[in-house]
Amino acid sequence: MSTKGRTSFTYPTSARLFTRRLISHWREQWAIIRTAADWTVLLYIIIPGGLLGGRLYYGYWNHPLPSWSTALPFMIIPILLVILLSTGGMLLLLQEGDLLFLRQRQSWVNSIMVRGIMYSLVVTTLKFTVTYLLLLPFMLRGYGLTGGAALSLFIMTIACSGCVKLLGHIVRVQRQSWRRWVWQIVAVGLPCSVYLRVALLWNTYPPVLWITAFLFAAGAFWAIQYRLRMRGTFMNDVREDYKQRMKIAGLLLRGVLDKPRPTRYKPWIFRKSEPLLSSRLPESRLSAAAIKAFIRNPGHLRLYLQFTGVSIIAVLVVPPLLKWLVFVVLTALMTYWLFSFWSFFAKDEYIGILPFTKKQKAEAGSRAVPILLIPFTVICSAVVCFPLYAWWGLLLFIPAGAAAGIMISRIFGAFSLER
């Protein structure tokens, strides 16, 4: 094969490589959308919905606005825009293989990153333009904004969106764990707060909007320069790109599949491998491992807290004569779920490697489940005791909740645990 034949599939410039990746990204997103919306959906749902929406939008410009729109304060418009500002991210179109082939050509990496940033900012601008056009009849006809004030607010919104997207992206690829959230408050929350405050000055000090827009644009330009100088974040860049590419798929699969858990270098709780229980027996070690596994799992912990919140409301709204009965029923449901978790944990293939007997696993389960159950029973017991027994409830709710958790867990354990 000739040299020309061997090099005919290469990309001689970074611009052509970026174009190829961008087209591949569009095809990937379209393929994801096609899995949920075929031509039948487009024909019978999206097109009629678009026509109906267009008719409503035409009515907002040419007919009286709905009464609810005039009753809302103007602050609701900037709040909606801020919610949109704080979402989304940057797509740099970097790939894992670039670590091997493009790291020797830093100029190519920078060229792809610059084009990716520009593409992301253009997409963000189009998104805000569509949103702004939808809100424009309410702003001009409902709140009385002039054309100049609406334009200055729009320019400030676009400048703020670019600044927030870039600063938020820098934090996401540079920071980990709780530090990321702290810096996100500064990088995203501070510009959004300034935006909200300045947006209210459209009528009294219109030039302030243009000055703020210029400052946001300067901040975005500085963020681009800083981003191109950053080193040592390549794998985080690739991971962030993957998250952005999979956003549509995540929306379509929400509620169908569990969200992938983020990579953690350290667990957010129980970071040191120290014994959780004082006993050194193997059963206690297994119980402590189950408790740590439950608390470290965001899905389990979120469901535990959600069920606790619903139980508190349920106990509060029922009549006094039924509070203890509802408390027992809810505790039984929680106990059943915790024993189900224990069953899956004890049958895990990694636990099966360890030489635990059925009796030891049953003993460990009978220790782990009450420990997980007692916080729920104590909280719900407090909700029962305070309305019924007033100050005496301060003395009763802890022993009553602990006793109920231990007794109900033992009853369920007698039937659920294999010995």
Tab-separated table of C-alpha atoms in Angstrom:
chain	number	residue	atom	x	y	z
A	1	MET	CA	0.000	0.000	0.000
A	2	SER	CA	1.330	3.433	-0.898
A	3	THR	CA	2.072	6.175	1.573
A	4	LYS	CA	-0.837	8.182	0.233
A	5	GLY	CA	-3.202	5.262	0.835
A	6	ARG	CA	-1.970	4.829	4.376
A	7	THR	CA	-2.538	8.474	5.262
A	8	SER	CA	-5.814	9.060	3.458
A	9	PHE	CA	-7.857	8.568	6.628
A	10	THR	CA	-5.883	10.952	8.809
A	11	TYR	CA	-6.893	14.512	9.716
A	12	PRO	CA	-4.177	16.942	8.697
A	13	THR	CA	-5.455	19.810	10.868
A	14	SER	CA	-7.035	20.169	14.278
A	15	ALA	CA	-9.988	22.005	12.695
A	16	ARG	CA	-10.878	18.984	10.559
A	17	LEU	CA	-10.516	16.672	13.543
A	18	PHE	CA	-12.838	18.894	15.596
A	19	THR	CA	-15.381	18.990	12.743
A	20	ARG	CA	-15.356	15.217	12.527
A	21	ARG	CA	-15.920	14.864	16.273
A	22	LEU	CA	-18.678	17.458	16.259
A	23	ILE	CA	-20.544	15.671	13.469
A	24	SER	CA	-20.097	12.389	15.332
A	25	HIS	CA	-21.516	14.037	18.464
A	26	TRP	CA	-24.579	15.263	16.574
A	27	ARG	CA	-25.196	11.804	15.146
A	28	GLU	CA	-24.830	10.273	18.582
A	29	GLN	CA	-27.375	12.664	20.120
A	30	TRP	CA	-29.800	12.132	17.243
A	31	ALA	CA	-29.511	8.357	17.628
A	32	ILE	CA	-30.299	8.693	21.347
A	33	ILE	CA	-33.351	10.837	20.601
A	34	ARG	CA	-34.540	8.413	17.928
A	35	THR	CA	-34.640	5.609	20.491
A	36	ALA	CA	-37.432	7.455	22.339
A	37	ALA	CA	-39.133	9.469	19.573
A	38	ASP	CA	-39.660	7.917	16.152
A	39	TRP	CA	-41.428	9.547	13.236
A	40	THR	CA	-44.830	8.549	14.642
A	41	VAL	CA	-44.146	10.558	17.811
A	42	LEU	CA	-42.906	13.492	15.737
A	43	LEU	CA	-46.009	13.379	13.553
A	44	TYR	CA	-48.707	12.948	16.182
A	45	ILE	CA	-47.300	14.702	19.257
A	46	ILE	CA	-44.439	17.101	18.579
A	47	ILE	CA	-45.823	18.745	15.423
A	48	PRO	CA	-49.353	19.373	16.842
A	49	GLY	CA	-47.749	20.535	20.077
A	50	GLY	CA	-45.557	22.965	18.152
A	51	LEU	CA	-48.536	24.329	16.244
A	52	LEU	CA	-50.531	24.785	19.445
A	53	GLY	CA	-47.581	26.471	21.133
A	54	GLY	CA	-47.145	28.796	18.157
A	55	ARG	CA	-50.809	29.763	18.333
A	56	LEU	CA	-50.527	30.531	22.049
A	57	TYR	CA	-47.379	32.576	21.468
A	58	TYR	CA	-49.134	34.562	18.744
A	59	GLY	CA	-51.971	35.236	21.179
A	60	TYR	CA	-49.571	36.550	23.811
A	61	TRP	CA	-48.433	39.216	21.337
A	62	ASN	CA	-51.829	40.177	19.908
A	63	HIS	CA	-54.390	39.456	22.653
A	64	PRO	CA	-54.624	40.368	26.351
A	65	LEU	CA	-52.171	38.479	28.511
A	66	PRO	CA	-53.479	35.923	31.029
A	67	SER	CA	-54.381	37.373	34.399
A	68	TRP	CA	-51.880	35.176	36.228
A	69	SER	CA	-48.967	36.652	34.254
A	70	THR	CA	-49.743	40.217	35.312
A	71	ALA	CA	-50.125	39.204	38.964
A	72	LEU	CA	-46.594	37.790	39.201
A	73	PRO	CA	-43.728	40.139	40.135
A	74	PHE	CA	-41.011	40.935	37.597
A	75	MET	CA	-38.500	39.101	39.799
A	76	ILE	CA	-39.881	35.821	38.492
A	77	ILE	CA	-38.290	36.491	35.057
A	78	PRO	CA	-34.688	36.831	36.328
A	79	ILE	CA	-35.223	33.851	38.640
A	80	LEU	CA	-36.245	31.654	35.702
A	81	LEU	CA	-33.212	32.835	33.745
A	82	VAL	CA	-30.909	32.183	36.721
A	83	ILE	CA	-32.218	28.627	37.012
A	84	LEU	CA	-31.300	28.165	33.367
A	85	LEU	CA	-27.945	29.876	33.957
A	86	SER	CA	-26.953	27.460	36.700
A	87	THR	CA	-27.570	24.341	34.587
A	88	GLY	CA	-25.561	22.874	31.739
A	89	GLY	CA	-21.853	22.698	31.081
A	90	MET	CA	-19.078	22.857	28.522
A	91	LEU	CA	-18.403	20.299	25.787
A	92	LEU	CA	-14.742	20.273	24.728
A	93	LEU	CA	-14.941	17.131	22.547
A	94	LEU	CA	-11.813	15.618	24.064
A	95	GLN	CA	-11.473	11.825	24.042
A	96	GLU	CA	-9.540	9.246	26.041
A	97	GLY	CA	-7.293	8.395	23.111
A	98	ASP	CA	-6.012	11.949	22.970
A	99	LEU	CA	-3.893	11.129	26.012
A	100	LEU	CA	-1.777	8.887	23.770
A	101	PHE	CA	-1.832	10.673	20.426
A	102	LEU	CA	-2.456	14.381	20.964
A	103	ARG	CA	-0.623	15.153	24.182
A	104	GLN	CA	2.541	15.640	22.157
A	105	ARG	CA	0.742	18.354	20.176
A	106	GLN	CA	-0.505	20.733	22.822
A	107	SER	CA	-1.436	23.241	20.138
A	108	TRP	CA	-3.913	20.719	18.715
A	109	VAL	CA	-5.438	20.120	22.146
A	110	ASN	CA	-5.769	23.860	22.712
A	111	SER	CA	-7.289	24.314	19.259
A	112	ILE	CA	-9.902	21.627	19.922
A	113	MET	CA	-10.628	23.105	23.352
A	114	VAL	CA	-11.082	26.623	21.959
A	115	ARG	CA	-13.469	25.360	19.287
A	116	GLY	CA	-15.313	23.290	21.890
A	117	ILE	CA	-15.688	26.319	24.145
A	118	MET	CA	-16.940	28.445	21.257
A	119	TYR	CA	-19.389	25.745	20.231
A	120	SER	CA	-20.703	25.425	23.801
A	121	LEU	CA	-21.118	29.186	24.107
A	122	VAL	CA	-22.994	29.327	20.785
A	123	VAL	CA	-25.336	26.539	21.914
A	124	THR	CA	-25.882	28.342	25.218
A	125	THR	CA	-26.622	31.584	23.369
A	126	LEU	CA	-29.186	29.844	21.162
A	127	LYS	CA	-30.812	28.267	24.217
A	128	PHE	CA	-31.141	31.602	25.966
A	129	THR	CA	-32.321	33.309	22.791
A	130	VAL	CA	-35.222	30.869	22.459
A	131	THR	CA	-36.059	31.212	26.159
A	132	TYR	CA	-35.850	34.986	25.995
A	133	LEU	CA	-38.116	35.143	22.944
A	134	LEU	CA	-40.707	33.059	24.801
A	135	LEU	CA	-40.577	35.442	27.769
A	136	LEU	CA	-40.405	38.615	25.686
A	137	PRO	CA	-44.174	39.270	25.307
A	138	PHE	CA	-44.602	39.087	29.083
A	139	MET	CA	-41.638	41.418	29.626
A	140	LEU	CA	-42.701	44.043	27.093
A	141	ARG	CA	-46.478	43.924	27.458
A	142	GLY	CA	-46.846	42.734	31.040
A	143	TYR	CA	-44.053	44.518	32.880
A	144	GLY	CA	-43.573	47.477	30.562
A	145	LEU	CA	-39.928	47.024	29.619
A	146	THR	CA	-38.740	49.221	26.776
A	147	GLY	CA	-36.960	47.768	23.783
A	148	GLY	CA	-33.624	49.126	25.008
A	149	ALA	CA	-34.089	47.692	28.512
A	150	ALA	CA	-35.037	44.288	27.095
A	151	LEU	CA	-31.965	44.317	24.833
A	152	SER	CA	-29.613	45.276	27.672
A	153	LEU	CA	-31.067	42.533	29.880
A	154	PHE	CA	-30.628	40.036	27.050
A	155	ILE	CA	-26.986	41.011	26.465
A	156	MET	CA	-26.278	40.790	30.190
A	157	THR	CA	-27.933	37.366	30.294
A	158	ILE	CA	-25.781	36.052	27.440
A	159	ALA	CA	-22.587	37.460	28.997
A	160	CYS	CA	-23.462	36.051	32.420
A	161	SER	CA	-24.261	32.620	30.943
A	162	GLY	CA	-20.828	32.421	29.294
A	163	CYS	CA	-19.071	33.502	32.472
A	164	VAL	CA	-21.007	31.050	34.677
A	165	LYS	CA	-20.554	28.119	32.280
A	166	LEU	CA	-16.791	28.636	32.074
A	167	LEU	CA	-16.233	29.208	35.789
A	168	GLY	CA	-18.408	26.243	36.718
A	169	HIS	CA	-16.557	24.032	34.236
A	170	ILE	CA	-13.181	25.049	35.664
A	171	VAL	CA	-14.313	24.128	39.171
A	172	ARG	CA	-15.741	20.765	38.071
A	173	VAL	CA	-12.501	19.630	36.424
A	174	GLN	CA	-10.185	21.022	39.116
A	175	ARG	CA	-11.886	20.170	42.411
A	176	GLN	CA	-13.128	16.992	44.043
A	177	SER	CA	-15.509	16.020	46.887
A	178	TRP	CA	-16.875	18.790	49.149
A	179	ARG	CA	-14.383	21.362	47.872
A	180	ARG	CA	-16.078	21.235	44.502
A	181	TRP	CA	-19.414	22.243	46.041
A	182	VAL	CA	-17.831	25.083	48.020
A	183	TRP	CA	-16.121	26.485	44.941
A	184	GLN	CA	-19.275	26.002	42.865
A	185	ILE	CA	-21.091	28.327	45.244
A	186	VAL	CA	-18.474	30.979	44.535
A	187	ALA	CA	-18.098	30.338	40.794
A	188	VAL	CA	-21.827	29.989	40.006
A	189	GLY	CA	-23.690	31.486	42.946
A	190	LEU	CA	-21.823	34.792	43.075
A	191	PRO	CA	-22.336	35.762	39.374
A	192	CYS	CA	-25.972	34.646	39.540
A	193	SER	CA	-26.528	36.765	42.651
A	194	VAL	CA	-25.032	39.795	40.922
A	195	TYR	CA	-27.209	39.091	37.883
A	196	LEU	CA	-30.376	38.952	39.992
A	197	ARG	CA	-29.558	42.207	41.752
A	198	VAL	CA	-28.626	44.136	38.612
A	199	ALA	CA	-31.613	42.820	36.612
A	200	LEU	CA	-33.934	44.760	38.911
A	201	LEU	CA	-32.255	48.030	37.918
A	202	TRP	CA	-33.518	47.955	34.316
A	203	ASN	CA	-35.889	50.863	34.955
A	204	THR	CA	-33.868	53.075	37.331
A	205	TYR	CA	-30.257	52.605	36.138
A	206	PRO	CA	-30.244	51.060	32.627
A	207	PRO	CA	-26.497	51.742	32.004
A	208	VAL	CA	-25.640	49.481	34.955
A	209	LEU	CA	-26.876	46.497	32.916
A	210	TRP	CA	-24.445	47.295	30.096
A	211	ILE	CA	-21.560	47.786	32.532
A	212	THR	CA	-22.348	44.486	34.254
A	213	ALA	CA	-22.585	42.744	30.876
A	214	PHE	CA	-19.118	44.054	30.013
A	215	LEU	CA	-17.735	42.770	33.333
A	216	PHE	CA	-19.309	39.340	32.754
A	217	ALA	CA	-17.816	39.237	29.238
A	218	ALA	CA	-14.393	40.180	30.648
A	219	GLY	CA	-14.747	37.418	33.232
A	220	ALA	CA	-15.608	34.926	30.487
A	221	PHE	CA	-12.587	35.997	28.420
A	222	TRP	CA	-10.319	35.604	31.456
A	223	ALA	CA	-11.828	32.167	32.157
A	224	ILE	CA	-11.060	31.040	28.592
A	225	GLN	CA	-7.425	32.140	28.933
A	226	TYR	CA	-7.130	30.460	32.322
A	227	ARG	CA	-8.725	27.277	31.002
A	228	LEU	CA	-6.212	26.997	28.169
A	229	ARG	CA	-3.328	27.361	30.646
A	230	MET	CA	-4.600	24.640	32.955
A	231	ARG	CA	-2.597	21.399	33.115
A	232	GLY	CA	-3.128	18.050	34.791
A	233	THR	CA	-6.908	17.896	34.313
A	234	PHE	CA	-7.088	15.861	31.108
A	235	MET	CA	-8.915	12.825	32.537
A	236	ASN	CA	-11.345	15.086	34.387
A	237	ASP	CA	-11.960	16.919	31.100
A	238	VAL	CA	-12.777	13.635	29.381
A	239	ARG	CA	-15.058	12.580	32.244
A	240	GLU	CA	-16.886	15.917	32.166
A	241	ASP	CA	-17.289	15.641	28.384
A	242	TYR	CA	-18.817	12.194	28.806
A	243	LYS	CA	-21.317	13.553	31.330
A	244	GLN	CA	-22.359	16.297	28.921
A	245	ARG	CA	-22.727	13.872	26.001
A	246	MET	CA	-24.880	11.533	28.077
A	247	LYS	CA	-27.270	14.207	29.391
A	248	ILE	CA	-30.014	13.468	26.875
A	249	ALA	CA	-29.668	9.747	27.524
A	250	GLY	CA	-29.854	10.431	31.259
A	251	LEU	CA	-33.078	12.394	30.838
A	252	LEU	CA	-34.640	9.621	28.765
A	253	LEU	CA	-33.558	6.900	31.206
A	254	ARG	CA	-34.415	8.791	34.390
A	255	GLY	CA	-36.649	6.650	36.510
A	256	VAL	CA	-35.803	3.543	34.455
A	257	LEU	CA	-32.165	2.967	35.451
A	258	ASP	CA	-30.240	3.995	38.530
A	259	LYS	CA	-27.962	6.971	38.046
A	260	PRO	CA	-24.297	5.918	37.858
A	261	ARG	CA	-22.539	6.734	41.062
A	262	PRO	CA	-19.710	9.295	40.727
A	263	THR	CA	-16.119	8.210	41.198
A	264	ARG	CA	-14.960	8.918	44.741
A	265	TYR	CA	-11.387	8.883	45.885
A	266	LYS	CA	-12.592	8.713	49.472
A	267	PRO	CA	-16.041	7.928	50.893
A	268	TRP	CA	-17.899	10.975	52.162
A	269	ILE	CA	-18.544	9.315	55.534
A	270	PHE	CA	-16.605	6.726	57.561
A	271	ARG	CA	-13.422	7.622	55.662
A	272	LYS	CA	-11.123	5.637	57.949
A	273	SER	CA	-11.362	1.858	58.134
A	274	GLU	CA	-11.891	1.851	61.881
A	275	PRO	CA	-14.262	-0.514	63.703
A	276	LEU	CA	-17.762	0.921	63.885
A	277	LEU	CA	-18.809	-1.359	66.755
A	278	SER	CA	-16.805	-1.970	69.902
A	279	SER	CA	-17.005	-5.762	69.622
A	280	ARG	CA	-14.226	-7.519	67.677
A	281	LEU	CA	-16.328	-10.585	66.857
A	282	PRO	CA	-16.724	-11.506	63.167
A	283	GLU	CA	-20.476	-10.937	63.380
A	284	SER	CA	-19.927	-7.377	64.580
A	285	ARG	CA	-17.442	-6.716	61.789
A	286	LEU	CA	-19.972	-7.913	59.223
A	287	SER	CA	-22.715	-5.800	60.830
A	288	ALA	CA	-20.493	-2.718	60.713
A	289	ALA	CA	-19.684	-3.377	57.044
A	290	ALA	CA	-23.402	-3.569	56.227
A	291	ILE	CA	-24.149	-0.317	58.072
A	292	LYS	CA	-21.312	1.478	56.268
A	293	ALA	CA	-22.443	0.087	52.901
A	294	PHE	CA	-25.999	1.288	53.519
A	295	ILE	CA	-25.044	4.809	54.588
A	296	ARG	CA	-22.446	5.252	51.855
A	297	ASN	CA	-24.965	4.338	49.154
A	298	PRO	CA	-26.710	7.579	48.078
A	299	GLY	CA	-29.757	5.734	46.735
A	300	HIS	CA	-30.397	3.813	49.946
A	301	LEU	CA	-29.764	6.810	52.163
A	302	ARG	CA	-32.010	9.053	50.050
A	303	LEU	CA	-34.845	6.524	50.149
A	304	TYR	CA	-34.404	6.148	53.912
A	305	LEU	CA	-34.676	9.905	54.432
A	306	GLN	CA	-37.614	10.215	52.018
A	307	PHE	CA	-39.555	7.465	53.785
A	308	THR	CA	-38.758	9.089	57.132
A	309	GLY	CA	-40.119	12.416	55.913
A	310	VAL	CA	-43.294	10.835	54.556
A	311	SER	CA	-43.742	8.910	57.815
A	312	ILE	CA	-43.437	12.096	59.872
A	313	ILE	CA	-46.170	13.739	57.807
A	314	ALA	CA	-48.368	10.628	58.020
A	315	VAL	CA	-48.067	10.457	61.804
A	316	LEU	CA	-48.788	14.172	62.166
A	317	VAL	CA	-51.975	14.206	60.078
A	318	VAL	CA	-53.745	11.164	61.551
A	319	PRO	CA	-56.018	11.510	64.610
A	320	PRO	CA	-54.413	11.016	68.045
A	321	LEU	CA	-56.024	7.604	68.549
A	322	LEU	CA	-54.357	6.256	65.401
A	323	LYS	CA	-50.876	7.695	65.829
A	324	TRP	CA	-49.349	4.680	67.561
A	325	LEU	CA	-51.005	2.283	65.120
A	326	VAL	CA	-49.651	4.208	62.123
A	327	PHE	CA	-46.268	4.339	63.845
A	328	VAL	CA	-46.177	0.541	64.200
A	329	VAL	CA	-47.288	-0.025	60.601
A	330	LEU	CA	-44.679	2.360	59.199
A	331	THR	CA	-41.972	0.837	61.384
A	332	ALA	CA	-42.926	-2.598	60.080
A	333	LEU	CA	-42.596	-1.370	56.489
A	334	MET	CA	-39.192	0.158	57.200
A	335	THR	CA	-38.055	-3.017	58.950
A	336	TYR	CA	-39.109	-5.152	56.006
A	337	TRP	CA	-37.133	-2.949	53.621
A	338	LEU	CA	-34.016	-3.012	55.817
A	339	PHE	CA	-34.121	-6.798	56.029
A	340	SER	CA	-34.448	-6.899	52.241
A	341	PHE	CA	-31.306	-4.773	52.022
A	342	TRP	CA	-29.566	-7.130	54.431
A	343	SER	CA	-30.578	-10.131	52.333
A	344	PHE	CA	-29.004	-8.630	49.197
A	345	PHE	CA	-25.914	-7.582	51.147
A	346	ALA	CA	-25.388	-11.008	52.732
A	347	LYS	CA	-25.785	-12.755	49.357
A	348	ASP	CA	-23.345	-10.462	47.546
A	349	GLU	CA	-20.568	-12.332	45.778
A	350	TYR	CA	-17.890	-10.424	47.690
A	351	ILE	CA	-19.436	-11.371	51.029
A	352	GLY	CA	-19.659	-14.973	49.801
A	353	ILE	CA	-15.880	-15.090	49.578
A	354	LEU	CA	-15.622	-14.647	53.355
A	355	PRO	CA	-16.023	-17.802	55.507
A	356	PHE	CA	-19.193	-16.757	57.357
A	357	THR	CA	-21.689	-19.419	58.367
A	358	LYS	CA	-25.457	-18.928	58.101
A	359	LYS	CA	-25.640	-18.543	61.859
A	360	GLN	CA	-22.994	-15.810	61.845
A	361	LYS	CA	-24.747	-13.971	59.003
A	362	ALA	CA	-28.067	-14.193	60.854
A	363	GLU	CA	-26.454	-12.863	64.022
A	364	ALA	CA	-24.858	-10.008	62.079
A	365	GLY	CA	-28.191	-9.139	60.461
A	366	SER	CA	-29.946	-9.124	63.820
A	367	ARG	CA	-27.398	-6.523	64.979
A	368	ALA	CA	-27.223	-4.347	61.845
A	369	VAL	CA	-30.929	-3.897	61.138
A	370	PRO	CA	-31.897	-2.536	64.611
A	371	ILE	CA	-29.027	-0.026	64.444
A	372	LEU	CA	-30.302	1.227	61.100
A	373	LEU	CA	-33.923	1.150	62.252
A	374	ILE	CA	-33.638	2.940	65.608
A	375	PRO	CA	-33.004	6.473	64.175
A	376	PHE	CA	-36.241	6.138	62.209
A	377	THR	CA	-38.259	4.841	65.163
A	378	VAL	CA	-36.891	7.479	67.564
A	379	ILE	CA	-37.773	10.329	65.172
A	380	CYS	CA	-41.273	8.975	64.524
A	381	SER	CA	-41.725	8.288	68.236
A	382	ALA	CA	-40.946	11.936	68.945
A	383	VAL	CA	-43.618	12.979	66.442
A	384	VAL	CA	-46.088	10.749	68.313
A	385	CYS	CA	-45.089	11.610	71.893
A	386	PHE	CA	-44.829	15.397	71.706
A	387	PRO	CA	-48.446	16.043	70.558
A	388	LEU	CA	-49.896	13.367	72.872
A	389	TYR	CA	-47.896	13.758	76.089
A	390	ALA	CA	-46.510	17.322	75.889
A	391	TRP	CA	-43.480	17.669	78.183
A	392	TRP	CA	-43.623	14.005	79.200
A	393	GLY	CA	-42.887	13.223	75.578
A	394	LEU	CA	-39.319	14.481	76.084
A	395	LEU	CA	-38.756	11.587	78.500
A	396	LEU	CA	-40.700	8.941	76.589
A	397	PHE	CA	-39.831	9.302	72.901
A	398	ILE	CA	-36.246	7.921	73.017
A	399	PRO	CA	-36.930	4.767	75.095
A	400	ALA	CA	-40.250	4.176	73.299
A	401	GLY	CA	-38.676	4.520	69.856
A	402	ALA	CA	-35.654	2.374	70.722
A	403	ALA	CA	-37.821	-0.344	72.285
A	404	ALA	CA	-40.171	-0.398	69.287
A	405	GLY	CA	-37.238	-0.654	66.867
A	406	ILE	CA	-35.625	-3.525	68.767
A	407	MET	CA	-38.860	-5.487	69.279
A	408	ILE	CA	-40.169	-5.155	65.717
A	409	SER	CA	-36.772	-5.960	64.212
A	410	ARG	CA	-36.532	-9.112	66.364
A	411	ILE	CA	-39.978	-10.237	65.241
A	412	PHE	CA	-39.069	-9.757	61.576
A	413	GLY	CA	-35.630	-11.294	62.121
A	414	ALA	CA	-37.135	-14.491	63.457
A	415	PHE	CA	-38.810	-15.045	60.070
A	416	SER	CA	-36.378	-13.358	57.684
A	417	LEU	CA	-32.954	-14.557	58.807
A	418	GLU	CA	-31.742	-18.016	57.865
A	419	ARG	CA	-29.933	-19.697	60.739
